[in-house]
PDB file of C-alpha atoms and ligand atoms in Angstrom:
ATOM      1  CA  UNK E   1      -6.872  52.838 -27.274  1.00  0.00           C
ATOM      2  CA  UNK E   2      -7.285  54.567 -30.597  1.00  0.00           C
ATOM      3  CA  UNK E   3      -6.835  58.324 -30.591  1.00  0.00           C
ATOM      4  CA  UNK E   4      -8.202  60.188 -33.623  1.00  0.00           C
ATOM      5  CA  UNK E   5      -7.320  63.787 -32.873  1.00  0.00           C
ATOM      6  CA  UNK E   6      -5.237  66.115 -30.727  1.00  0.00           C
ATOM      7  CA  UNK E   7      -8.411  66.833 -28.787  1.00  0.00           C
ATOM      8  CA  UNK E   8      -8.651  63.195 -27.730  1.00  0.00           C
ATOM      9  CA  UNK E   9      -5.062  63.311 -26.512  1.00  0.00           C
ATOM     10  CA  UNK E  10      -5.954  66.429 -24.512  1.00  0.00           C
ATOM     11  CA  UNK E  11      -8.869  64.532 -22.967  1.00  0.00           C
ATOM     12  CA  UNK E  12      -6.571  61.647 -22.043  1.00  0.00           C
ATOM     13  CA  UNK E  13      -4.226  64.162 -20.431  1.00  0.00           C
ATOM     14  CA  UNK E  14      -7.089  65.576 -18.404  1.00  0.00           C
ATOM     15  CA  UNK E  15      -8.143  62.108 -17.240  1.00  0.00           C
ATOM     16  CA  UNK E  16      -4.597  61.292 -16.185  1.00  0.00           C
ATOM     17  CA  UNK E  17      -3.998  64.672 -14.548  1.00  0.00           C
ATOM     18  CA  UNK E  18      -7.169  64.502 -12.498  1.00  0.00           C
ATOM     19  CA  UNK E  19      -6.188  61.127 -11.102  1.00  0.00           C
ATOM     20  CA  UNK E  20      -2.622  61.967 -10.144  1.00  0.00           C
ATOM     21  CA  UNK E  21      -1.540  62.387  -6.559  1.00  0.00           C
ATOM     22  CA  UNK E  22       1.640  63.607  -4.949  1.00  0.00           C
ATOM     23  CA  UNK E  23       4.574  61.301  -5.529  1.00  0.00           C
ATOM     24  CA  UNK E  24       3.101  59.686  -8.636  1.00  0.00           C
ATOM     25  CA  UNK E  25       5.159  58.793 -11.700  1.00  0.00           C
ATOM     26  CA  UNK E  26       3.905  58.984 -15.290  1.00  0.00           C
ATOM     27  CA  UNK E  27       6.121  57.429 -17.960  1.00  0.00           C
ATOM     28  CA  UNK E  28       5.705  58.401 -21.620  1.00  0.00           C
ATOM     29  CA  UNK E  29       7.116  56.137 -24.313  1.00  0.00           C
ATOM     30  CA  UNK E  30       7.033  56.486 -28.073  1.00  0.00           C
ATOM     31  CA  UNK E  31       9.011  57.637 -31.065  1.00  0.00           C
ATOM     32  CA  UNK E  32      10.122  61.182 -31.786  1.00  0.00           C
ATOM     33  CA  UNK E  33       7.096  63.332 -32.479  1.00  0.00           C
ATOM     34  CA  UNK E  34       4.634  60.788 -31.118  1.00  0.00           C
ATOM     35  CA  UNK E  35       2.999  63.298 -28.797  1.00  0.00           C
ATOM     36  CA  UNK E  36       4.678  62.724 -25.434  1.00  0.00           C
ATOM     37  CA  UNK E  37       5.310  66.405 -24.764  1.00  0.00           C
ATOM     38  CA  UNK E  38       1.855  67.266 -26.104  1.00  0.00           C
ATOM     39  CA  UNK E  39       0.333  64.851 -23.586  1.00  0.00           C
ATOM     40  CA  UNK E  40       2.593  66.071 -20.775  1.00  0.00           C
ATOM     41  CA  UNK E  41       1.336  69.617 -21.445  1.00  0.00           C
ATOM     42  CA  UNK E  42      -2.263  68.416 -21.189  1.00  0.00           C
ATOM     43  CA  UNK E  43      -1.465  66.717 -17.882  1.00  0.00           C
ATOM     44  CA  UNK E  44       0.129  69.924 -16.611  1.00  0.00           C
ATOM     45  CA  UNK E  45      -2.985  71.920 -17.575  1.00  0.00           C
ATOM     46  CA  UNK E  46      -5.197  69.405 -15.781  1.00  0.00           C
ATOM     47  CA  UNK E  47      -3.059  69.877 -12.693  1.00  0.00           C
ATOM     48  CA  UNK E  48      -3.707  73.607 -12.879  1.00  0.00           C
ATOM     49  CA  UNK E  49      -0.669  75.017 -14.686  1.00  0.00           C
ATOM     50  CA  UNK E  50      -2.213  78.115 -16.318  1.00  0.00           C
ATOM     51  CA  UNK E  51      -2.448  78.458 -20.100  1.00  0.00           C
ATOM     52  CA  UNK E  52      -0.308  81.585 -19.830  1.00  0.00           C
ATOM     53  CA  UNK E  53       2.628  79.497 -18.622  1.00  0.00           C
ATOM     54  CA  UNK E  54       4.359  77.661 -21.475  1.00  0.00           C
ATOM     55  CA  UNK E  55       4.851  73.916 -21.073  1.00  0.00           C
ATOM     56  CA  UNK E  56       7.618  73.155 -23.551  1.00  0.00           C
ATOM     57  CA  UNK E  57       9.813  70.160 -24.228  1.00  0.00           C
ATOM     58  CA  UNK E  58      12.554  69.790 -21.607  1.00  0.00           C
ATOM     59  CA  UNK E  59      14.932  68.617 -24.332  1.00  0.00           C
ATOM     60  CA  UNK E  60      17.809  70.811 -23.244  1.00  0.00           C
ATOM     61  CA  UNK E  61      17.035  71.667 -19.628  1.00  0.00           C
ATOM     62  CA  UNK E  62      16.146  67.979 -19.073  1.00  0.00           C
ATOM     63  CA  UNK E  63      13.702  68.937 -16.318  1.00  0.00           C
ATOM     64  CA  UNK E  64      11.090  71.697 -16.117  1.00  0.00           C
ATOM     65  CA  UNK E  65       9.396  72.476 -12.814  1.00  0.00           C
ATOM     66  CA  UNK E  66       5.848  73.730 -12.266  1.00  0.00           C
ATOM     67  CA  UNK E  67       3.700  74.605  -9.283  1.00  0.00           C
ATOM     68  CA  UNK E  68       0.318  72.897  -9.416  1.00  0.00           C
ATOM     69  CA  UNK E  69      -2.697  72.448  -7.209  1.00  0.00           C
ATOM     70  CA  UNK E  70      -1.162  69.102  -6.195  1.00  0.00           C
ATOM     71  CA  UNK E  71       2.277  70.466  -5.420  1.00  0.00           C
ATOM     72  CA  UNK E  72       5.342  70.356  -7.608  1.00  0.00           C
ATOM     73  CA  UNK E  73       5.235  68.829 -11.094  1.00  0.00           C
ATOM     74  CA  UNK E  74       8.532  67.860 -12.725  1.00  0.00           C
ATOM     75  CA  UNK E  75       8.458  67.227 -16.486  1.00  0.00           C
ATOM     76  CA  UNK E  76      11.614  65.461 -17.620  1.00  0.00           C
ATOM     77  CA  UNK E  77      12.987  64.135 -20.901  1.00  0.00           C
ATOM     78  CA  UNK E  78      15.643  61.437 -20.541  1.00  0.00           C
ATOM     79  CA  UNK E  79      16.291  60.996 -24.254  1.00  0.00           C
ATOM     80  CA  UNK E  80      19.725  62.610 -24.167  1.00  0.00           C
ATOM     81  CA  UNK E  81      20.718  60.612 -21.079  1.00  0.00           C
ATOM     82  CA  UNK E  82      20.106  57.143 -22.439  1.00  0.00           C
ATOM     83  CA  UNK E  83      23.088  54.819 -22.313  1.00  0.00           C
ATOM     84  CA  UNK E  84      25.714  53.837 -19.780  1.00  0.00           C
ATOM     85  CA  UNK E  85      25.567  57.111 -17.863  1.00  0.00           C
ATOM     86  CA  UNK E  86      21.823  57.009 -17.323  1.00  0.00           C
ATOM     87  CA  UNK E  87      21.991  56.082 -13.641  1.00  0.00           C
ATOM     88  CA  UNK E  88      24.610  58.707 -12.851  1.00  0.00           C
ATOM     89  CA  UNK E  89      22.776  61.432 -14.752  1.00  0.00           C
ATOM     90  CA  UNK E  90      19.380  60.663 -13.231  1.00  0.00           C
ATOM     91  CA  UNK E  91      21.048  60.721  -9.851  1.00  0.00           C
ATOM     92  CA  UNK E  92      22.360  64.203 -10.562  1.00  0.00           C
ATOM     93  CA  UNK E  93      18.899  65.416 -11.470  1.00  0.00           C
ATOM     94  CA  UNK E  94      17.595  64.193  -8.109  1.00  0.00           C
ATOM     95  CA  UNK E  95      14.307  63.001  -9.556  1.00  0.00           C
ATOM     96  CA  UNK E  96      13.900  60.067  -7.180  1.00  0.00           C
ATOM     97  CA  UNK E  97      14.446  62.297  -4.155  1.00  0.00           C
ATOM     98  CA  UNK E  98      12.045  64.919  -5.440  1.00  0.00           C
ATOM     99  CA  UNK E  99       9.443  62.216  -6.010  1.00  0.00           C
ATOM    100  CA  UNK E 100       9.899  60.893  -2.486  1.00  0.00           C
ATOM    101  CA  UNK E 101       9.314  64.447  -1.247  1.00  0.00           C
ATOM    102  CA  UNK E 102       5.983  64.475  -3.071  1.00  0.00           C
ATOM    103  CA  UNK E 103       6.737  65.834  -6.527  1.00  0.00           C
ATOM    104  CA  UNK E 104       4.734  64.361  -9.385  1.00  0.00           C
ATOM    105  CA  UNK E 105       7.058  63.152 -12.169  1.00  0.00           C
ATOM    106  CA  UNK E 106       6.058  63.063 -15.832  1.00  0.00           C
ATOM    107  CA  UNK E 107       8.987  61.552 -17.703  1.00  0.00           C
ATOM    108  CA  UNK E 108       9.575  61.059 -21.429  1.00  0.00           C
ATOM    109  CA  UNK E 109      11.848  58.204 -22.546  1.00  0.00           C
ATOM    110  CA  UNK E 110      11.706  56.542 -19.132  1.00  0.00           C
ATOM    111  CA  UNK E 111      11.560  52.901 -20.204  1.00  0.00           C
ATOM    112  CA  UNK E 112      14.917  51.972 -18.686  1.00  0.00           C
ATOM    113  CA  UNK E 113      14.632  54.215 -15.685  1.00  0.00           C
ATOM    114  CA  UNK E 114      11.652  53.289 -13.526  1.00  0.00           C
ATOM    115  CA  UNK E 115      13.778  51.819 -10.765  1.00  0.00           C
ATOM    116  CA  UNK E 116      15.980  54.923 -10.845  1.00  0.00           C
ATOM    117  CA  UNK E 117      12.860  57.041 -10.485  1.00  0.00           C
ATOM    118  CA  UNK E 118      11.699  55.384  -7.287  1.00  0.00           C
ATOM    119  CA  UNK E 119       9.728  52.425  -8.568  1.00  0.00           C
ATOM    120  CA  UNK E 120       6.857  51.465 -10.803  1.00  0.00           C
ATOM    121  CA  UNK E 121       4.977  54.058 -12.797  1.00  0.00           C
ATOM    122  CA  UNK E 122       1.515  55.058 -11.573  1.00  0.00           C
ATOM    123  CA  UNK E 123       0.499  55.639 -15.169  1.00  0.00           C
ATOM    124  CA  UNK E 124       2.436  54.220 -18.116  1.00  0.00           C
ATOM    125  CA  UNK E 125       1.634  55.549 -21.584  1.00  0.00           C
ATOM    126  CA  UNK E 126       3.035  54.083 -24.776  1.00  0.00           C
ATOM    127  CA  UNK E 127       2.445  55.567 -28.218  1.00  0.00           C
ATOM    128  CA  UNK E 128       2.469  52.381 -30.294  1.00  0.00           C
ATOM    129  CA  UNK E 129       1.674  53.717 -33.752  1.00  0.00           C
ATOM    130  CA  UNK E 130       1.700  57.273 -35.018  1.00  0.00           C
ATOM    131  CA  UNK E 131      -0.514  58.562 -37.808  1.00  0.00           C
ATOM    132  CA  UNK E 132      -1.855  58.906 -40.335  1.00  0.00           C
ATOM    133  CA  UNK E 133      -2.305  62.542 -39.430  1.00  0.00           C
ATOM    134  CA  UNK E 134      -3.413  63.012 -35.862  1.00  0.00           C
ATOM    135  CA  UNK E 135      -4.249  59.361 -35.257  1.00  0.00           C
ATOM    136  CA  UNK E 136      -2.388  57.492 -32.583  1.00  0.00           C
ATOM    137  CA  UNK E 137      -2.605  54.015 -31.100  1.00  0.00           C
ATOM    138  CA  UNK E 138      -1.845  54.390 -27.415  1.00  0.00           C
ATOM    139  CA  UNK E 139      -1.543  51.903 -24.577  1.00  0.00           C
ATOM    140  CA  UNK E 140      -2.284  53.285 -21.153  1.00  0.00           C
ATOM    141  CA  UNK E 141      -1.957  51.393 -17.915  1.00  0.00           C
ATOM    142  CA  UNK E 142      -2.991  52.761 -14.555  1.00  0.00           C
ATOM    143  CA  UNK E 143      -1.510  50.976 -11.575  1.00  0.00           C
ATOM    144  CA  UNK E 144      -4.068  52.425  -9.151  1.00  0.00           C
ATOM    145  CA  UNK E 145      -7.713  51.511  -9.654  1.00  0.00           C
ATOM    146  CA  UNK E 146      -9.654  51.754 -12.903  1.00  0.00           C
ATOM    147  CA  UNK E 147      -9.232  54.813 -15.143  1.00  0.00           C
TER     148      UNK E 147
HETATM  149  N1  LIG G   1      -3.355  62.961 -31.491  1.00  0.00           N
HETATM  150  C1  LIG G   1      -2.219  63.636 -31.235  1.00  0.00           C
HETATM  151  N2  LIG G   1      -1.676  63.601 -29.997  1.00  0.00           N
HETATM  152  C2  LIG G   1      -0.537  64.264 -29.729  1.00  0.00           C
HETATM  153  N3  LIG G   1       0.144  65.011 -30.614  1.00  0.00           N
HETATM  154  C3  LIG G   1      -0.358  65.086 -31.862  1.00  0.00           C
HETATM  155  C4  LIG G   1      -1.553  64.415 -32.216  1.00  0.00           C
HETATM  156  N4  LIG G   1      -1.807  64.675 -33.505  1.00  0.00           N
HETATM  157  C5  LIG G   1      -0.834  65.461 -33.931  1.00  0.00           C
HETATM  158  N5  LIG G   1       0.051  65.737 -32.953  1.00  0.00           N
HETATM  159  C6  LIG G   1       1.222  66.591 -33.109  1.00  0.00           C
HETATM  160  O1  LIG G   1       2.352  65.784 -33.019  1.00  0.00           O
HETATM  161  C7  LIG G   1       3.411  66.531 -32.440  1.00  0.00           C
HETATM  162  C8  LIG G   1       3.934  65.789 -31.216  1.00  0.00           C
HETATM  163  O2  LIG G   1       5.077  66.437 -30.752  1.00  0.00           O
HETATM  164  P1  LIG G   1       5.674  66.185 -29.312  1.00  0.00           P
HETATM  165  O3  LIG G   1       6.723  67.207 -29.102  1.00  0.00           O
HETATM  166  O4  LIG G   1       4.573  66.088 -28.321  1.00  0.00           O
HETATM  167  O5  LIG G   1       6.334  64.742 -29.511  1.00  0.00           O
HETATM  168  P2  LIG G   1       7.267  63.936 -28.510  1.00  0.00           P
HETATM  169  O6  LIG G   1       6.729  62.560 -28.464  1.00  0.00           O
HETATM  170  O7  LIG G   1       7.388  64.670 -27.230  1.00  0.00           O
HETATM  171  O8  LIG G   1       8.652  63.928 -29.285  1.00  0.00           O
HETATM  172  P3  LIG G   1      10.172  63.873 -28.699  1.00  0.00           P
HETATM  173  O9  LIG G   1      10.543  62.428 -28.594  1.00  0.00           O
HETATM  174  O10 LIG G   1      10.960  64.577 -29.743  1.00  0.00           O
HETATM  175  O11 LIG G   1      10.196  64.578 -27.371  1.00  0.00           O
HETATM  176  C9  LIG G   1       2.854  67.896 -32.076  1.00  0.00           C
HETATM  177  O12 LIG G   1       3.194  68.796 -33.104  1.00  0.00           O
HETATM  178  C10 LIG G   1       1.365  67.653 -32.042  1.00  0.00           C
HETATM  179  O13 LIG G   1       0.617  68.818 -32.383  1.00  0.00           O
HETATM  180 MG1  LIG G   2       8.961  65.420 -26.170  1.00  0.00          MG
END
């Protein structure tokens, strides 16, 4: 789909957030600055994380945790973990276990990690082209029902 503005990305985030259920996995792919964290924030808002609570990039913490109206939301960024230690490092973070306990996972740079995150993504988002300006070409696939 073609996105023409930040507002349209926010709307996509709302659509995704409203459809998510406990234990779901959202994977976000795309280059640096594509809008993965921006979309993750919109998903968090749709799940009820209040505007007063910052939803920032988990670049350094790797995982940020939020309470939502659908239970725990974990927002992770695997960029720094890519490579031979990926499996070990994801294991340390316990994301698969948390998912199996019902946490919703929204994970940036997850292309190599779905199996390590407990199986296929419920929603897979790929930012294919970025720009000019706020335009984005995005592929979204929902594994459950029609969007
Ligand atoms: N349509 C759009 N959708 C999302 N973000 C947009 C859009 N237009 C402009 N932006 C801007 O692009 C930037 C995206 O940054 P963001 O941190 O979300 O990228 P990212 O994909 O998470 O990068 P990284 O790989 O470094 O984590 C933000 O500054 C955002 O305001
Ligand atoms: Mg990011």
